Amino acid sequence: MNVVEVTGLTVRYAGATALEGVDLHVGEAELVALIGANGAGKSTLVKALSGLVRPAAGRVTVHGRLAQVPEGREMFGDLSVDDNLRLGGWRNGRHGRDTAGIYRVLPELAGLRRRRAGTLSGGEQQMVAIGRALMARPDVLVIDELSLGLAPLAVANLVGHLRALHADRGLAVLLIEQNARLALELCHRAYVLEAGRIVLHGDAGRLAGDTRVTAAYLGGHVSTEGPAR
Ligand code: ATP
């Protein structure tokens, strides 16, 4: 079964078309990438997934729980890491706000739990944003720009955690990325969005070798370790 199903999605802003007839799905425990340049419509798709924009046509269906890691991470800088995590569990009731499980899967956060989130590095903040989303016990995590502004080592660390969450818990991920190399290395399948339309989609390994992708998004040949299975 698909956890996310987007069919014929069209979104317009004051007459300008941001998405046109987009078909996309994420299967259970699948890692899927959506690649696109600035202005392609990626954030609009994220907003449509969480119901923040109303489609002019088409449909978004989510089976199970979807949680988002928003672009820019959106920490409460004056609150502690632990309080930021708790905010991710607000829907779960009192017992659902226990953060111990998050420190088990993201152990680096345990030592930072009392730090004000605003004092953390970008990579640490991104980890808090992932932890906060995990507090909602999602079946699918939608990550808007995992790597934006982060050092390569921080990105590699986050990717390692996502691979483990996928392998251990069957977490599905929709990764929205400008960094096509990263997206195609991590994910099983990918979609390429250009000017509001899906222009290519398929197996990530195959897309990494597609000349249209390498020319436009990878700046030459890409060698991948292969996606997580
Ligand atoms: P980026 O990577 O730069 O964030 P994006 O792929 O996320 O870009 P969107 O933000 O979804 O792209 O924007 C898609 C198109 O819709 C762009 O042409 C943008 O200018 C336009 N757009 C986005 N939000 C609005 C809005 N509120 N009103 C009018 N036009 C908008």
mmCIF file of C-alpha atoms and ligand atoms in Angstrom:
data_model
loop_
_atom_site.group_PDB
_atom_site.id
_atom_site.type_symbol
_atom_site.label_atom_id
_atom_site.label_comp_id
_atom_site.label_asym_id
_atom_site.label_seq_id
_atom_site.Cartn_x
_atom_site.Cartn_y
_atom_site.Cartn_z
ATOM 1 C CA MET A 1 0.000 0.000 0.000
ATOM 2 C CA ASN A 2 1.117 3.557 -0.643
ATOM 3 C CA VAL A 3 1.478 5.860 2.361
ATOM 4 C CA VAL A 4 1.302 8.931 0.137
ATOM 5 C CA GLU A 5 -0.610 9.189 -3.109
ATOM 6 C CA VAL A 6 -0.731 12.358 -5.158
ATOM 7 C CA THR A 7 -2.870 12.277 -8.297
ATOM 8 C CA GLY A 8 -3.210 14.961 -10.939
ATOM 9 C CA LEU A 9 -2.290 17.679 -8.442
ATOM 10 C CA THR A 10 -2.572 21.228 -9.744
ATOM 11 C CA VAL A 11 -1.961 24.256 -7.505
ATOM 12 C CA ARG A 12 -2.281 27.866 -8.574
ATOM 13 C CA TYR A 13 -1.375 31.090 -6.785
ATOM 14 C CA ALA A 14 -3.360 34.071 -7.971
ATOM 15 C CA GLY A 15 -3.503 32.687 -11.478
ATOM 16 C CA ALA A 16 0.155 31.518 -11.649
ATOM 17 C CA THR A 17 0.473 27.734 -11.873
ATOM 18 C CA ALA A 18 2.928 26.291 -9.311
ATOM 19 C CA LEU A 19 2.075 22.592 -9.882
ATOM 20 C CA GLU A 20 0.410 21.045 -12.915
ATOM 21 C CA GLY A 21 -0.958 17.488 -12.996
ATOM 22 C CA VAL A 22 1.571 16.023 -10.557
ATOM 23 C CA ASP A 23 1.358 12.246 -9.962
ATOM 24 C CA LEU A 24 3.594 10.881 -7.206
ATOM 25 C CA HIS A 25 3.484 8.129 -4.634
ATOM 26 C CA VAL A 26 5.497 6.846 -1.698
ATOM 27 C CA GLY A 27 5.117 3.164 -0.818
ATOM 28 C CA GLU A 28 5.323 1.698 2.668
ATOM 29 C CA ALA A 29 8.914 1.837 3.951
ATOM 30 C CA GLU A 30 10.061 3.417 0.714
ATOM 31 C CA LEU A 31 12.688 6.162 0.387
ATOM 32 C CA VAL A 32 11.617 8.548 -2.365
ATOM 33 C CA ALA A 33 13.269 11.747 -3.558
ATOM 34 C CA LEU A 34 11.776 14.782 -5.223
ATOM 35 C CA ILE A 35 14.454 16.795 -6.996
ATOM 36 C CA GLY A 36 13.989 20.238 -8.457
ATOM 37 C CA ALA A 37 15.659 23.603 -8.938
ATOM 38 C CA ASN A 38 14.583 26.850 -7.221
ATOM 39 C CA GLY A 39 10.996 27.692 -8.014
ATOM 40 C CA ALA A 40 10.177 24.231 -9.435
ATOM 41 C CA GLY A 41 7.270 23.845 -6.995
ATOM 42 C CA LYS A 42 8.804 21.653 -4.278
ATOM 43 C CA SER A 43 7.609 23.716 -1.313
ATOM 44 C CA THR A 44 4.160 23.968 -2.857
ATOM 45 C CA LEU A 45 3.994 20.178 -2.968
ATOM 46 C CA VAL A 46 5.026 19.993 0.705
ATOM 47 C CA LYS A 47 2.293 22.504 1.571
ATOM 48 C CA ALA A 48 -0.269 20.501 -0.383
ATOM 49 C CA LEU A 49 0.735 17.337 1.510
ATOM 50 C CA SER A 50 -0.010 19.010 4.818
ATOM 51 C CA GLY A 51 -3.157 20.720 3.593
ATOM 52 C CA LEU A 52 -1.740 24.249 3.717
ATOM 53 C CA VAL A 53 -2.673 24.985 0.110
ATOM 54 C CA ARG A 54 -5.865 23.981 -1.606
ATOM 55 C CA PRO A 55 -5.461 22.150 -4.924
ATOM 56 C CA ALA A 56 -7.131 23.632 -7.997
ATOM 57 C CA ALA A 57 -7.378 20.034 -9.219
ATOM 58 C CA GLY A 58 -6.272 16.561 -8.213
ATOM 59 C CA ARG A 59 -5.938 14.802 -4.903
ATOM 60 C CA VAL A 60 -3.554 14.113 -2.041
ATOM 61 C CA THR A 61 -4.169 10.968 0.021
ATOM 62 C CA VAL A 62 -2.119 9.983 3.059
ATOM 63 C CA HIS A 63 -2.569 6.540 4.624
ATOM 64 C CA GLY A 64 -1.162 6.608 8.133
ATOM 65 C CA ARG A 65 0.684 9.411 9.857
ATOM 66 C CA LEU A 66 2.749 11.989 8.020
ATOM 67 C CA ALA A 67 5.206 14.284 9.803
ATOM 68 C CA GLN A 68 7.253 17.063 8.324
ATOM 69 C CA VAL A 69 10.764 18.369 8.783
ATOM 70 C CA PRO A 70 10.250 21.907 7.489
ATOM 71 C CA GLU A 71 12.712 23.884 5.397
ATOM 72 C CA GLY A 72 14.768 26.068 7.751
ATOM 73 C CA ARG A 73 14.002 23.655 10.645
ATOM 74 C CA GLU A 74 11.794 26.161 12.522
ATOM 75 C CA MET A 75 13.180 25.625 16.015
ATOM 76 C CA PHE A 76 11.931 27.509 19.033
ATOM 77 C CA GLY A 77 15.361 28.987 19.693
ATOM 78 C CA ASP A 78 14.704 30.029 23.303
ATOM 79 C CA LEU A 79 13.369 26.624 24.300
ATOM 80 C CA SER A 80 15.521 23.635 25.231
ATOM 81 C CA VAL A 81 16.096 20.748 22.848
ATOM 82 C CA ASP A 82 13.877 18.594 25.049
ATOM 83 C CA ASP A 83 11.019 21.119 24.943
ATOM 84 C CA ASN A 84 11.344 21.398 21.159
ATOM 85 C CA LEU A 85 11.057 17.611 20.917
ATOM 86 C CA ARG A 86 8.008 17.569 23.209
ATOM 87 C CA LEU A 87 6.242 19.998 20.904
ATOM 88 C CA GLY A 88 6.407 17.323 18.210
ATOM 89 C CA GLY A 89 4.358 15.010 20.423
ATOM 90 C CA TRP A 90 1.564 17.427 21.286
ATOM 91 C CA ARG A 91 -1.024 15.364 19.464
ATOM 92 C CA ASN A 92 -0.157 12.198 21.376
ATOM 93 C CA GLY A 93 -1.445 13.194 24.800
ATOM 94 C CA ARG A 94 0.596 13.316 27.991
ATOM 95 C CA HIS A 95 2.356 9.942 27.621
ATOM 96 C CA GLY A 96 3.199 10.621 24.000
ATOM 97 C CA ARG A 97 5.454 13.486 25.043
ATOM 98 C CA ASP A 98 8.108 11.182 26.506
ATOM 99 C CA THR A 99 11.325 11.996 24.642
ATOM 100 C CA ALA A 100 13.395 8.988 25.823
ATOM 101 C CA GLY A 101 12.737 7.048 22.610
ATOM 102 C CA ILE A 102 14.129 9.898 20.527
ATOM 103 C CA TYR A 103 17.399 9.928 22.504
ATOM 104 C CA ARG A 104 17.699 6.187 21.844
ATOM 105 C CA VAL A 105 17.489 6.618 18.061
ATOM 106 C CA LEU A 106 19.370 9.950 17.930
ATOM 107 C CA PRO A 107 21.847 9.536 20.823
ATOM 108 C CA GLU A 108 23.789 12.722 19.989
ATOM 109 C CA LEU A 109 20.744 14.680 21.170
ATOM 110 C CA ALA A 110 20.847 13.195 24.675
ATOM 111 C CA GLY A 111 23.870 15.305 25.661
ATOM 112 C CA LEU A 112 22.203 18.411 24.231
ATOM 113 C CA ARG A 113 18.786 17.962 25.823
ATOM 114 C CA ARG A 114 19.028 20.989 28.129
ATOM 115 C CA ARG A 115 20.700 23.291 25.602
ATOM 116 C CA ARG A 116 18.723 26.151 24.117
ATOM 117 C CA ALA A 117 17.946 25.085 20.555
ATOM 118 C CA GLY A 118 19.068 28.474 19.226
ATOM 119 C CA THR A 119 22.635 27.770 20.353
ATOM 120 C CA LEU A 120 22.992 24.545 18.341
ATOM 121 C CA SER A 121 24.852 24.127 15.050
ATOM 122 C CA GLY A 122 22.836 23.770 11.857
ATOM 123 C CA GLY A 123 23.404 20.012 11.764
ATOM 124 C CA GLU A 124 22.351 19.634 15.394
ATOM 125 C CA GLN A 125 19.236 21.706 14.757
ATOM 126 C CA GLN A 126 18.359 19.533 11.771
ATOM 127 C CA MET A 127 18.667 16.497 14.036
ATOM 128 C CA VAL A 128 16.291 18.123 16.546
ATOM 129 C CA ALA A 129 13.871 18.847 13.689
ATOM 130 C CA ILE A 130 13.981 15.168 12.680
ATOM 131 C CA GLY A 131 13.543 14.094 16.315
ATOM 132 C CA ARG A 132 10.596 16.459 16.737
ATOM 133 C CA ALA A 133 8.951 14.986 13.619
ATOM 134 C CA LEU A 134 9.582 11.434 14.926
ATOM 135 C CA MET A 135 7.715 12.351 18.126
ATOM 136 C CA ALA A 136 4.521 12.209 16.038
ATOM 137 C CA ARG A 137 5.314 8.492 15.401
ATOM 138 C CA PRO A 138 5.012 8.923 11.660
ATOM 139 C CA ASP A 139 4.708 6.272 8.968
ATOM 140 C CA VAL A 140 6.197 8.734 6.516
ATOM 141 C CA LEU A 141 8.563 11.634 7.073
ATOM 142 C CA VAL A 142 8.548 14.504 4.576
ATOM 143 C CA ILE A 143 11.881 16.313 4.717
ATOM 144 C CA ASP A 144 12.123 19.679 2.989
ATOM 145 C CA GLU A 145 15.813 20.282 2.166
ATOM 146 C CA LEU A 146 17.732 18.008 4.516
ATOM 147 C CA SER A 147 21.138 19.301 3.464
ATOM 148 C CA LEU A 148 20.509 23.040 3.092
ATOM 149 C CA GLY A 149 23.425 25.018 4.556
ATOM 150 C CA LEU A 150 24.974 22.007 6.292
ATOM 151 C CA ALA A 151 28.568 20.757 6.226
ATOM 152 C CA PRO A 152 29.092 17.450 4.352
ATOM 153 C CA LEU A 153 29.929 15.581 7.564
ATOM 154 C CA ALA A 154 26.712 16.742 9.239
ATOM 155 C CA VAL A 155 24.734 15.653 6.179
ATOM 156 C CA ALA A 156 26.442 12.242 6.134
ATOM 157 C CA ASN A 157 25.568 11.761 9.807
ATOM 158 C CA LEU A 158 21.896 12.628 9.219
ATOM 159 C CA VAL A 159 21.762 10.301 6.209
ATOM 160 C CA GLY A 160 23.145 7.503 8.405
ATOM 161 C CA HIS A 161 20.342 8.072 10.909
ATOM 162 C CA LEU A 162 17.699 8.070 8.164
ATOM 163 C CA ARG A 163 19.052 4.803 6.744
ATOM 164 C CA ALA A 164 18.880 3.262 10.237
ATOM 165 C CA LEU A 165 15.328 4.510 10.859
ATOM 166 C CA HIS A 166 14.303 3.048 7.527
ATOM 167 C CA ALA A 167 16.031 -0.289 8.169
ATOM 168 C CA ASP A 168 14.952 -0.667 11.824
ATOM 169 C CA ARG A 169 11.445 0.775 11.765
ATOM 170 C CA GLY A 170 10.377 0.693 8.144
ATOM 171 C CA LEU A 171 10.024 4.471 8.132
ATOM 172 C CA ALA A 172 9.115 5.835 4.691
ATOM 173 C CA VAL A 173 10.688 9.127 3.620
ATOM 174 C CA LEU A 174 9.861 11.685 0.969
ATOM 175 C CA LEU A 175 13.036 13.728 0.647
ATOM 176 C CA ILE A 176 12.677 17.060 -1.122
ATOM 177 C CA GLU A 177 16.152 18.127 -2.202
ATOM 178 C CA GLN A 178 18.071 20.489 -4.401
ATOM 179 C CA ASN A 179 21.122 18.300 -3.788
ATOM 180 C CA ALA A 180 20.347 15.634 -6.376
ATOM 181 C CA ARG A 181 23.497 13.648 -5.654
ATOM 182 C CA LEU A 182 22.510 13.159 -2.027
ATOM 183 C CA ALA A 183 18.884 12.406 -2.904
ATOM 184 C CA LEU A 184 19.791 9.757 -5.486
ATOM 185 C CA GLU A 185 22.327 8.124 -3.159
ATOM 186 C CA LEU A 186 19.875 7.757 -0.289
ATOM 187 C CA CYS A 187 16.632 6.969 -2.058
ATOM 188 C CA HIS A 188 15.166 4.024 -3.962
ATOM 189 C CA ARG A 189 13.146 6.090 -6.421
ATOM 190 C CA ALA A 190 13.094 9.708 -7.479
ATOM 191 C CA TYR A 191 10.970 12.264 -9.283
ATOM 192 C CA VAL A 192 12.321 15.306 -11.098
ATOM 193 C CA LEU A 193 10.118 18.398 -10.915
ATOM 194 C CA GLU A 194 10.582 21.213 -13.418
ATOM 195 C CA ALA A 195 8.357 24.277 -13.615
ATOM 196 C CA GLY A 196 5.566 22.498 -11.724
ATOM 197 C CA ARG A 197 5.594 19.257 -13.731
ATOM 198 C CA ILE A 198 7.150 15.852 -13.124
ATOM 199 C CA VAL A 199 9.470 15.490 -16.118
ATOM 200 C CA LEU A 200 11.265 12.281 -15.098
ATOM 201 C CA HIS A 201 10.749 9.559 -12.531
ATOM 202 C CA GLY A 202 12.026 6.097 -11.793
ATOM 203 C CA ASP A 203 14.664 4.047 -10.044
ATOM 204 C CA ALA A 204 17.237 6.324 -8.384
ATOM 205 C CA GLY A 205 20.198 4.353 -9.721
ATOM 206 C CA ARG A 206 18.875 4.626 -13.256
ATOM 207 C CA LEU A 207 18.198 8.368 -12.919
ATOM 208 C CA ALA A 208 21.726 8.909 -11.564
ATOM 209 C CA GLY A 209 23.000 7.579 -14.891
ATOM 210 C CA ASP A 210 20.485 9.439 -17.061
ATOM 211 C CA THR A 211 22.243 12.124 -19.086
ATOM 212 C CA ARG A 212 19.322 14.550 -18.644
ATOM 213 C CA VAL A 213 19.780 14.313 -14.871
ATOM 214 C CA THR A 214 23.569 14.373 -14.858
ATOM 215 C CA ALA A 215 23.667 17.403 -17.158
ATOM 216 C CA ALA A 216 21.063 19.449 -15.289
ATOM 217 C CA TYR A 217 21.467 18.377 -11.663
ATOM 218 C CA LEU A 218 24.706 16.507 -11.070
ATOM 219 C CA GLY A 219 27.313 18.431 -13.029
ATOM 220 C CA GLY A 220 28.768 15.254 -14.538
ATOM 221 C CA HIS A 221 28.968 11.599 -13.616
ATOM 222 C CA VAL A 222 27.784 10.376 -10.224
ATOM 223 C CA SER A 223 28.993 7.288 -8.458
ATOM 224 C CA THR A 224 26.620 5.964 -5.840
ATOM 225 C CA GLU A 225 27.032 3.486 -3.045
ATOM 226 C CA GLY A 226 23.561 2.393 -4.004
ATOM 227 C CA PRO A 227 20.359 3.166 -2.165
ATOM 228 C CA ALA A 228 19.513 1.720 1.242
ATOM 229 C CA ARG A 229 17.528 -1.515 0.846
HETATM 230 P P1 ATP B 1 12.738 26.882 -3.724
HETATM 231 O O1 ATP B 1 13.622 25.708 -3.905
HETATM 232 O O2 ATP B 1 13.346 28.164 -4.256
HETATM 233 O O3 ATP B 1 12.147 27.005 -2.368
HETATM 234 P P2 ATP B 1 10.379 25.570 -4.778
HETATM 235 O O4 ATP B 1 10.725 24.487 -5.748
HETATM 236 O O5 ATP B 1 10.063 25.158 -3.396
HETATM 237 O O6 ATP B 1 11.505 26.674 -4.768
HETATM 238 P P3 ATP B 1 7.806 26.915 -4.733
HETATM 239 O O7 ATP B 1 8.148 27.750 -3.548
HETATM 240 O O8 ATP B 1 6.852 25.807 -4.537
HETATM 241 O O9 ATP B 1 9.130 26.345 -5.421
HETATM 242 O O10 ATP B 1 7.271 27.884 -5.861
HETATM 243 C C1 ATP B 1 6.773 27.421 -7.119
HETATM 244 C C2 ATP B 1 6.302 28.636 -7.936
HETATM 245 O O11 ATP B 1 5.170 29.231 -7.293
HETATM 246 C C3 ATP B 1 7.361 29.720 -8.046
HETATM 247 O O12 ATP B 1 7.259 30.294 -9.323
HETATM 248 C C4 ATP B 1 6.938 30.725 -6.975
HETATM 249 O O13 ATP B 1 7.340 32.028 -7.327
HETATM 250 C C5 ATP B 1 5.428 30.592 -6.963
HETATM 251 N N1 ATP B 1 4.847 30.866 -5.656
HETATM 252 C C6 ATP B 1 5.144 30.214 -4.490
HETATM 253 N N2 ATP B 1 4.400 30.705 -3.476
HETATM 254 C C7 ATP B 1 3.630 31.697 -3.998
HETATM 255 C C8 ATP B 1 2.638 32.581 -3.464
HETATM 256 N N3 ATP B 1 2.283 32.541 -2.171
HETATM 257 N N4 ATP B 1 2.065 33.470 -4.314
HETATM 258 C C9 ATP B 1 2.397 33.497 -5.608
HETATM 259 N N5 ATP B 1 3.304 32.686 -6.176
HETATM 260 C C10 ATP B 1 3.909 31.796 -5.403
#
